[in-house]
Coordinates of C-alpha atoms and ligand atoms in Angstrom, one line a residue:
M254 CA 0.0 0.2 -0.1
R255 CA 1.1 3.7 -0.7
L256 CA 0.2 6.2 2.0
L257 CA -0.2 10.0 1.7
V258 CA 0.3 11.4 5.2
T259 CA -0.6 15.2 5.4
G260 CA 1.0 17.0 8.3
G261 CA 3.5 14.1 9.0
A262 CA 6.2 16.2 10.7
G263 CA 3.8 17.3 13.4
F264 CA 3.2 16.1 16.6
I265 CA 0.5 13.4 16.1
G266 CA 1.5 12.9 12.3
S267 CA 5.3 11.9 13.2
E268 CA 4.0 9.5 15.4
F269 CA 1.8 7.8 13.0
V270 CA 4.8 7.7 10.4
R271 CA 7.2 6.1 13.1
Y272 CA 4.5 3.8 14.2
W273 CA 3.4 2.8 10.7
L274 CA 7.0 2.1 9.1
K275 CA 7.9 0.1 12.1
N276 CA 4.4 -2.0 12.1
H277 CA 3.6 -2.0 8.5
N278 CA 7.1 -2.0 6.7
Q279 CA 5.6 -3.3 3.5
D280 CA 4.1 0.1 3.1
N281 CA 5.0 3.4 1.4
I282 CA 4.9 6.4 3.1
I283 CA 4.8 9.7 1.2
N284 CA 4.8 12.6 4.0
L285 CA 3.5 16.1 2.8
D286 CA 4.2 18.8 5.1
N287 CA 4.9 22.4 4.6
L288 CA 7.0 22.9 8.0
T289 CA 4.9 25.5 9.7
Y290 CA 6.2 26.5 13.1
A291 CA 4.8 23.2 14.2
G292 CA 6.7 21.0 11.8
N293 CA 9.8 19.5 12.8
L294 CA 12.0 17.0 10.8
D295 CA 13.5 16.4 14.0
N296 CA 10.7 14.4 14.8
L297 CA 11.6 11.6 12.1
T298 CA 15.3 11.5 12.3
N299 CA 15.2 7.5 13.0
I300 CA 12.8 7.0 9.8
E301 CA 14.3 9.7 7.5
K302 CA 16.7 7.3 5.4
F303 CA 14.1 4.5 5.0
P304 CA 13.9 3.5 1.4
N305 CA 10.0 3.4 1.8
Y306 CA 9.9 6.9 3.3
Q307 CA 9.8 10.0 1.3
F308 CA 9.1 13.7 2.6
I309 CA 7.6 16.4 0.3
K310 CA 7.8 20.0 1.7
G311 CA 4.7 21.5 0.4
D312 CA 1.2 23.1 1.1
I313 CA -2.1 21.2 1.1
C314 CA -3.7 24.5 -0.2
D315 CA -1.4 23.9 -3.5
A316 CA -3.4 21.7 -6.0
K317 CA -0.6 21.0 -8.1
T318 CA 1.7 20.1 -5.2
V319 CA -1.1 17.9 -3.8
N320 CA -1.8 16.2 -7.4
N321 CA 1.7 15.5 -8.0
A322 CA 1.8 13.8 -4.4
M323 CA -1.4 12.1 -4.9
K324 CA -0.2 9.7 -7.9
G325 CA -0.5 6.2 -6.9
I326 CA -1.8 6.7 -3.6
D327 CA -3.9 4.2 -2.0
I328 CA -4.7 5.7 1.4
V329 CA -4.5 9.1 2.3
V330 CA -4.2 9.9 6.1
H331 CA -4.8 13.8 6.5
F332 CA -3.6 15.1 9.8
A333 CA -2.1 18.6 8.4
A334 CA -3.8 21.5 10.0
E335 CA -3.3 24.4 12.0
S336 CA -4.1 22.9 15.6
H337 CA -3.7 25.7 18.3
V338 CA -7.0 27.4 19.8
D339 CA -5.0 30.4 21.0
R340 CA -3.4 31.2 17.8
S341 CA -6.8 30.5 16.2
I342 CA -7.9 33.4 18.3
L343 CA -5.1 35.7 17.6
E344 CA -5.0 34.7 13.6
P345 CA -8.2 33.1 12.5
S346 CA -7.6 33.4 8.7
K347 CA -4.8 30.8 8.7
F348 CA -6.8 28.4 10.3
I349 CA -9.8 29.0 7.7
Q350 CA -7.0 28.7 4.9
T351 CA -5.2 25.3 5.7
N352 CA -8.2 23.6 7.6
I353 CA -11.1 24.4 5.2
L354 CA -9.5 25.0 1.9
G355 CA -6.5 22.6 2.3
T356 CA -8.9 19.8 3.3
A357 CA -11.0 21.0 0.3
I358 CA -8.1 20.7 -2.1
L359 CA -7.1 17.1 -1.0
L360 CA -10.5 15.7 -1.1
E361 CA -11.0 16.7 -4.9
S362 CA -7.4 15.5 -5.5
A363 CA -8.2 12.2 -3.8
L364 CA -11.4 11.8 -5.9
Q365 CA -9.7 12.4 -9.1
H366 CA -7.0 9.9 -8.3
K367 CA -9.6 7.4 -7.3
V368 CA -8.2 6.7 -3.8
K369 CA -9.4 3.6 -1.9
R370 CA -9.5 5.5 1.7
F371 CA -9.5 9.2 2.7
H372 CA -9.1 9.3 6.7
H373 CA -9.7 12.4 7.9
I374 CA -8.3 13.3 11.6
S375 CA -10.8 15.5 13.5
T376 CA -11.3 16.4 16.8
D377 CA -14.0 16.5 19.7
E378 CA -13.9 20.2 19.7
V379 CA -16.3 20.2 17.0
F380 CA -19.3 19.2 19.4
G381 CA -18.7 22.4 21.5
S382 CA -18.5 22.4 25.3
L383 CA -20.2 20.5 28.3
D384 CA -21.2 21.5 31.5
L385 CA -19.1 20.7 34.3
N386 CA -21.7 18.9 36.8
S387 CA -23.0 17.0 33.8
S388 CA -21.9 13.2 33.1
T389 CA -22.9 13.5 29.3
K390 CA -20.2 12.7 26.8
F391 CA -19.8 13.5 23.1
N392 CA -20.6 10.8 20.8
E393 CA -20.9 10.2 16.8
E394 CA -24.4 11.5 17.1
T395 CA -24.0 14.8 19.0
P396 CA -24.7 17.8 16.7
Y397 CA -21.7 20.1 15.9
N398 CA -21.5 23.3 18.1
P399 CA -18.0 24.6 17.6
K400 CA -17.3 27.8 19.3
S401 CA -13.6 28.6 18.3
P402 CA -12.1 29.5 15.1
Y403 CA -10.2 26.4 15.4
S404 CA -13.1 23.8 16.1
A405 CA -15.0 25.9 13.6
S406 CA -12.7 25.5 11.0
K407 CA -12.2 21.5 11.9
A408 CA -16.0 21.1 12.0
S409 CA -16.3 22.8 8.4
S410 CA -13.5 20.3 6.8
D411 CA -15.5 17.4 8.7
M412 CA -18.5 18.2 6.6
L413 CA -16.7 18.7 3.3
V414 CA -15.0 15.2 3.8
R415 CA -19.1 14.1 4.3
A416 CA -20.2 15.6 1.5
Y417 CA -17.5 14.1 -0.7
Y418 CA -18.6 10.8 0.4
H419 CA -22.4 11.5 0.0
T420 CA -22.1 13.2 -3.3
F421 CA -19.5 11.8 -4.8
G422 CA -18.8 8.3 -3.0
L423 CA -15.4 9.0 -2.0
P424 CA -14.6 6.3 0.6
I425 CA -14.1 8.3 3.6
T426 CA -13.8 7.8 7.3
I427 CA -13.3 10.4 10.2
S428 CA -12.0 10.2 13.7
N429 CA -12.8 12.9 16.4
C430 CA -10.3 12.5 19.0
S431 CA -9.8 14.3 22.5
N432 CA -6.7 16.0 23.8
N433 CA -3.5 14.3 22.7
Y434 CA -0.1 14.2 24.8
G435 CA 3.0 12.4 24.5
P436 CA 6.6 12.8 23.0
Y437 CA 7.3 15.4 20.5
Q438 CA 4.6 17.8 21.4
F439 CA 5.1 21.4 20.2
P440 CA 5.2 23.3 23.7
E441 CA 2.5 25.7 23.0
K442 CA 0.0 23.2 24.3
L443 CA -0.5 22.7 28.0
I444 CA 1.1 19.5 29.1
P445 CA 4.6 20.0 27.1
L446 CA 4.5 23.9 28.3
M447 CA 3.7 22.8 31.9
I448 CA 6.3 20.3 31.7
I449 CA 9.1 22.7 30.2
N450 CA 8.4 25.3 32.4
A451 CA 8.2 23.5 35.3
I452 CA 11.9 21.7 34.4
Q453 CA 13.0 25.4 34.1
G454 CA 11.3 26.9 37.3
K455 CA 9.1 29.1 35.4
P456 CA 5.8 29.9 36.1
L457 CA 3.0 27.7 34.8
P458 CA 0.2 29.9 33.4
V459 CA -3.3 28.3 34.2
Y460 CA -6.0 29.7 32.5
G461 CA -9.0 31.2 34.5
D462 CA -10.0 29.2 37.4
G463 CA -8.0 26.1 36.1
L464 CA -11.2 23.9 36.6
N465 CA -11.9 23.4 32.7
V466 CA -11.9 19.6 32.1
R467 CA -10.2 17.9 29.1
D468 CA -10.0 13.8 28.3
W469 CA -6.5 13.0 27.8
I470 CA -5.2 10.2 25.2
Y471 CA -1.7 9.2 25.0
T472 CA -1.1 9.9 21.2
E473 CA 0.3 5.9 20.6
D474 CA -3.3 4.9 21.4
H475 CA -4.5 7.4 19.4
I476 CA -2.7 6.2 16.3
K477 CA -3.8 2.6 17.5
A478 CA -7.4 4.0 17.0
I479 CA -6.4 5.2 13.6
E480 CA -5.0 1.8 12.9
L481 CA -8.2 0.1 13.7
I482 CA -10.1 2.2 11.6
L483 CA -7.8 2.0 8.5
E484 CA -8.0 -1.9 8.9
K485 CA -11.5 -2.7 9.8
G486 CA -13.5 0.6 10.0
A487 CA -16.8 0.9 7.7
I488 CA -16.5 3.4 4.7
G489 CA -18.7 6.5 5.4
E490 CA -18.6 6.2 9.1
T491 CA -17.1 8.6 12.1
Y492 CA -15.4 7.1 15.0
C493 CA -15.2 9.1 18.3
V494 CA -11.8 8.1 20.3
G495 CA -11.1 8.7 23.8
G496 CA -8.5 8.4 26.4
E497 CA -11.1 7.4 29.2
S498 CA -9.0 10.2 31.5
E499 CA -11.1 13.4 32.3
I500 CA -9.3 15.6 34.6
A501 CA -9.3 19.3 35.3
N502 CA -6.5 21.3 34.1
V503 CA -5.3 22.4 37.6
D504 CA -4.9 18.6 38.7
V505 CA -3.0 18.2 35.6
V506 CA -0.7 20.9 36.3
K507 CA -0.4 19.5 40.0
K508 CA 0.3 16.0 38.9
I509 CA 3.0 17.3 36.9
L510 CA 4.5 19.2 39.8
S511 CA 4.5 16.4 41.9
I512 CA 6.4 13.8 39.4
L513 CA 9.1 16.7 38.9
N514 CA 9.2 17.3 42.6
K515 CA 8.5 21.0 42.2
E516 CA 6.3 23.4 44.1
E517 CA 2.7 24.2 43.4
K518 CA 3.7 27.8 44.0
L519 CA 4.9 27.8 40.5
I520 CA 1.2 28.0 39.4
N521 CA 0.3 31.2 38.1
Y522 CA -3.5 31.8 37.6
V523 CA -3.8 34.2 34.2
K524 CA -6.5 35.9 32.4
D525 CA -8.7 33.2 30.9
R526 CA -8.8 31.8 27.0
L527 CA -11.5 34.0 25.2
G528 CA -14.5 31.7 24.9
H529 CA -12.9 28.9 26.8
D530 CA -14.9 25.6 26.4
R531 CA -15.6 24.3 29.9
R532 CA -15.4 20.5 29.4
Y533 CA -14.9 17.8 26.8
A534 CA -15.7 14.2 27.3
I535 CA -15.9 11.7 24.8
S536 CA -17.5 8.0 24.7
N537 CA -15.6 5.1 22.9
H538 CA -18.5 3.0 22.8
K539 CA -18.7 2.8 19.2
I540 CA -15.0 2.5 18.4
S541 CA -14.6 -0.2 21.3
T542 CA -17.9 -2.3 20.4
K543 CA -17.3 -1.9 16.4
L544 CA -13.4 -2.2 16.4
G545 CA -12.3 -3.8 19.8
F546 CA -10.4 -0.2 20.5
K547 CA -9.1 0.3 24.3
P548 CA -6.7 2.6 25.3
A549 CA -3.6 1.0 26.7
H550 CA -2.4 3.9 28.7
N551 CA -4.0 5.4 31.8
F552 CA -3.2 9.0 32.5
E553 CA -0.8 7.8 35.3
S554 CA 1.4 5.9 33.2
G555 CA 1.3 8.0 30.1
I556 CA 2.1 11.3 32.0
K557 CA 4.9 9.6 33.6
S558 CA 6.7 8.6 30.1
T559 CA 5.7 11.8 28.8
I560 CA 7.8 13.7 31.6
A561 CA 10.4 11.0 31.1
W562 CA 11.1 11.9 27.4
Y563 CA 11.4 15.7 27.9
Q564 CA 13.7 15.3 30.7
N565 CA 15.8 12.7 28.3
N566 CA 15.1 15.2 25.3
R567 CA 16.0 18.4 26.2
P568 CA 17.9 19.5 23.0
W569 CA 14.8 18.5 20.9
W570 CA 13.0 21.3 22.9
E571 CA 15.6 23.8 23.8
R572 CA 15.7 24.1 19.8
V573 CA 12.0 24.3 19.5
L574 CA 11.9 27.4 22.3
K575 CA 14.6 29.3 20.1
G576 CA 13.3 31.7 17.2
D577 CA 9.5 32.5 16.5
Y578 CA 8.3 30.5 19.7
Q579 CA 9.9 33.1 22.2
K580 CA 7.8 35.9 20.0
Y581 CA 4.6 33.7 20.3
Y582 CA 5.4 32.9 24.2
A583 CA 5.6 37.1 24.8
S584 CA 2.5 38.0 22.8
Q585 CA 0.4 34.9 24.5
Y586 CA 2.0 35.3 28.3
E587 CA 3.6 38.6 28.8
K588 CA 1.5 41.2 27.6
Ligands
LIG63 P1 0.6 20.0 15.0 O1 0.2 21.7 15.0 O2 1.8 19.4 16.0 O3 0.8 19.7 13.3 C1 0.4 19.9 12.3 C2 1.5 19.4 11.1 O4 0.8 20.2 10.1 C3 2.7 20.3 11.1 O5 3.8 19.3 10.8 C4 2.5 21.4 10.1 O6 3.7 21.6 9.3 C5 1.7 20.6 9.0 N1 0.7 21.8 8.4 C6 0.2 22.7 8.9 N2 -0.4 23.4 7.6 C7 0.0 22.8 6.7 C8 -0.1 22.8 5.1 N3 -0.9 24.0 4.6 N4 0.3 22.2 4.3 C9 1.1 21.2 4.7 N5 1.2 20.7 6.2 C10 0.8 21.6 6.6 O7 -0.7 19.5 15.0 P2 -0.9 17.9 15.9 O8 -1.5 18.4 17.1 O9 -0.3 16.9 15.6 O10 -2.4 17.8 15.2 C11 -2.7 16.7 14.0 C12 -3.9 16.7 13.6 O11 -4.9 16.0 14.6 C13 -4.7 18.2 13.3 O12 -5.7 17.7 12.5 C14 -5.8 18.6 14.6 O13 -6.5 19.1 14.4 C15 -5.9 17.0 15.1 N6 -6.2 16.7 16.4 C16 -5.2 16.9 17.5 C17 -5.4 16.8 18.8 C18 -4.3 17.0 19.7 O14 -4.8 17.1 20.7 N7 -3.2 17.7 19.4 C19 -6.8 16.1 19.1 C20 -7.5 15.6 18.0 C21 -7.2 16.0 16.8
LIG64 O1 -9.9 18.3 22.3 C1 -8.7 18.2 21.4 C2 -8.1 19.5 21.1 O2 -7.2 19.3 22.1 C3 -7.2 19.5 19.6 O3 -8.3 19.5 18.7 C4 -6.4 20.7 19.8 O4 -5.7 20.5 18.4 C5 -5.6 20.5 20.7 O5 -4.8 21.7 20.5 C6 -6.5 20.5 21.8 O6 -6.9 21.7 22.3 P1 -7.1 22.5 23.9 O7 -7.4 23.9 23.8 O8 -8.1 21.5 24.9 O9 -5.3 22.1 24.0 P2 -4.8 23.3 25.0 O10 -3.6 22.3 25.3 O11 -4.2 24.5 24.0 O12 -5.3 23.4 26.3 C7 -5.6 22.6 27.2 C8 -6.6 23.0 28.4 O13 -5.5 23.8 29.2 C9 -7.2 24.2 27.9 O14 -8.7 24.1 29.0 C10 -6.8 25.6 28.0 C11 -5.9 25.2 29.4 N1 -4.3 25.9 29.2 C12 -4.0 26.0 28.1 C13 -2.4 26.6 27.8 C14 -1.8 26.8 26.5 C15 -4.1 26.5 30.3 O15 -4.8 26.9 31.5 N2 -3.0 27.3 30.2 C16 -2.1 27.3 28.9 O16 -1.1 28.2 28.9

């Protein structure tokens, strides 16, 4: 099989590329990524010389590049996106461009090239926000109710993917996953940001009252869910994927501090995110009963191995912290 992976130099996409080449070594992977601030070829150094791996630096919004990359492809796994909610508040237009237009260009090309499967990676944020005091979880029937420019752009891309299935018969699947964490995550996101600041003895900026809840899934479990969907999922279907670990932000931060043996006085409550979704929770009922998915990691084991990775890979994040990231950090946290 020949797979076109978009966004394979990012956090989750690179986990997929590393995992797939290790476990499906008869397959070929073409990784199409334009290396935005979040794309990092350091995530792929151990596989870059594999004969069945090829990297193309290119933009999913460029139809010519996409059509060239699509030649002879059996399966598209589409990760490429602008992925950070805070940046979507600072600059929504980039999200509309990449997440909506880029997905539309990929879908059209996949249709023209008659790919056997287009798998679209989406998010639980498309469903909106849940009350803190309810036990409701998102599932495949939950109506879309996105609240941020990021989630609105992902919801739009999901709708386009469904439209290409219903209108043109493109063989699609979609997964809507909860918050990922693990090695190689860009330090703008909660968990790596808090680990790195704690290691450096810097303040940990918790938005609002810190009681917002997220469901956390270890990246490798997300990749295994995608593998199950590619191998056994039904065409046209959507699968929700969660880590079965709902935790309040401040408890995530306290956990990190306690594992690193640092004091809680490093916690700094700061101005809340605009339109901050209160709670996400997602049901694994469909993917567990239909495809046999069960996350292998609980938060306790996943956060320990994630922290150990950041402790042992200091050169990786020290390089990332240089340059543009400093400007972003200052504009987000030091205004
Ligand atoms: P990321 O920001 O770490 O990586 C995104 C990658 O896409 C980068 O390598 C970047 O260079 C590439 N990219 C961006 N714009 C591009 C363009 N125009 N052309 C080509 N490549 C481009 O993101 P991530 O956290 O790995 O998320 C990957 C996907 O998973 C996204 O679609 C995101 O919406 C979805 N998702 C993320 C999470 C999460 O918790 N991180 C949860 C659920 C779903
Ligand atoms: O739910 C899936 C989504 O999870 C993905 O689709 C997104 O791509 C991914 O970025 C993530 O979105 P969140 O907004 O939930 O993740 P983030 O790591 O930015 O924030 C997690 C929570 O922590 C959220 O409630 C905001 C809070 N937070 C975040 C940062 C960066 C803080 O309190 N302080 C911070 O500095």
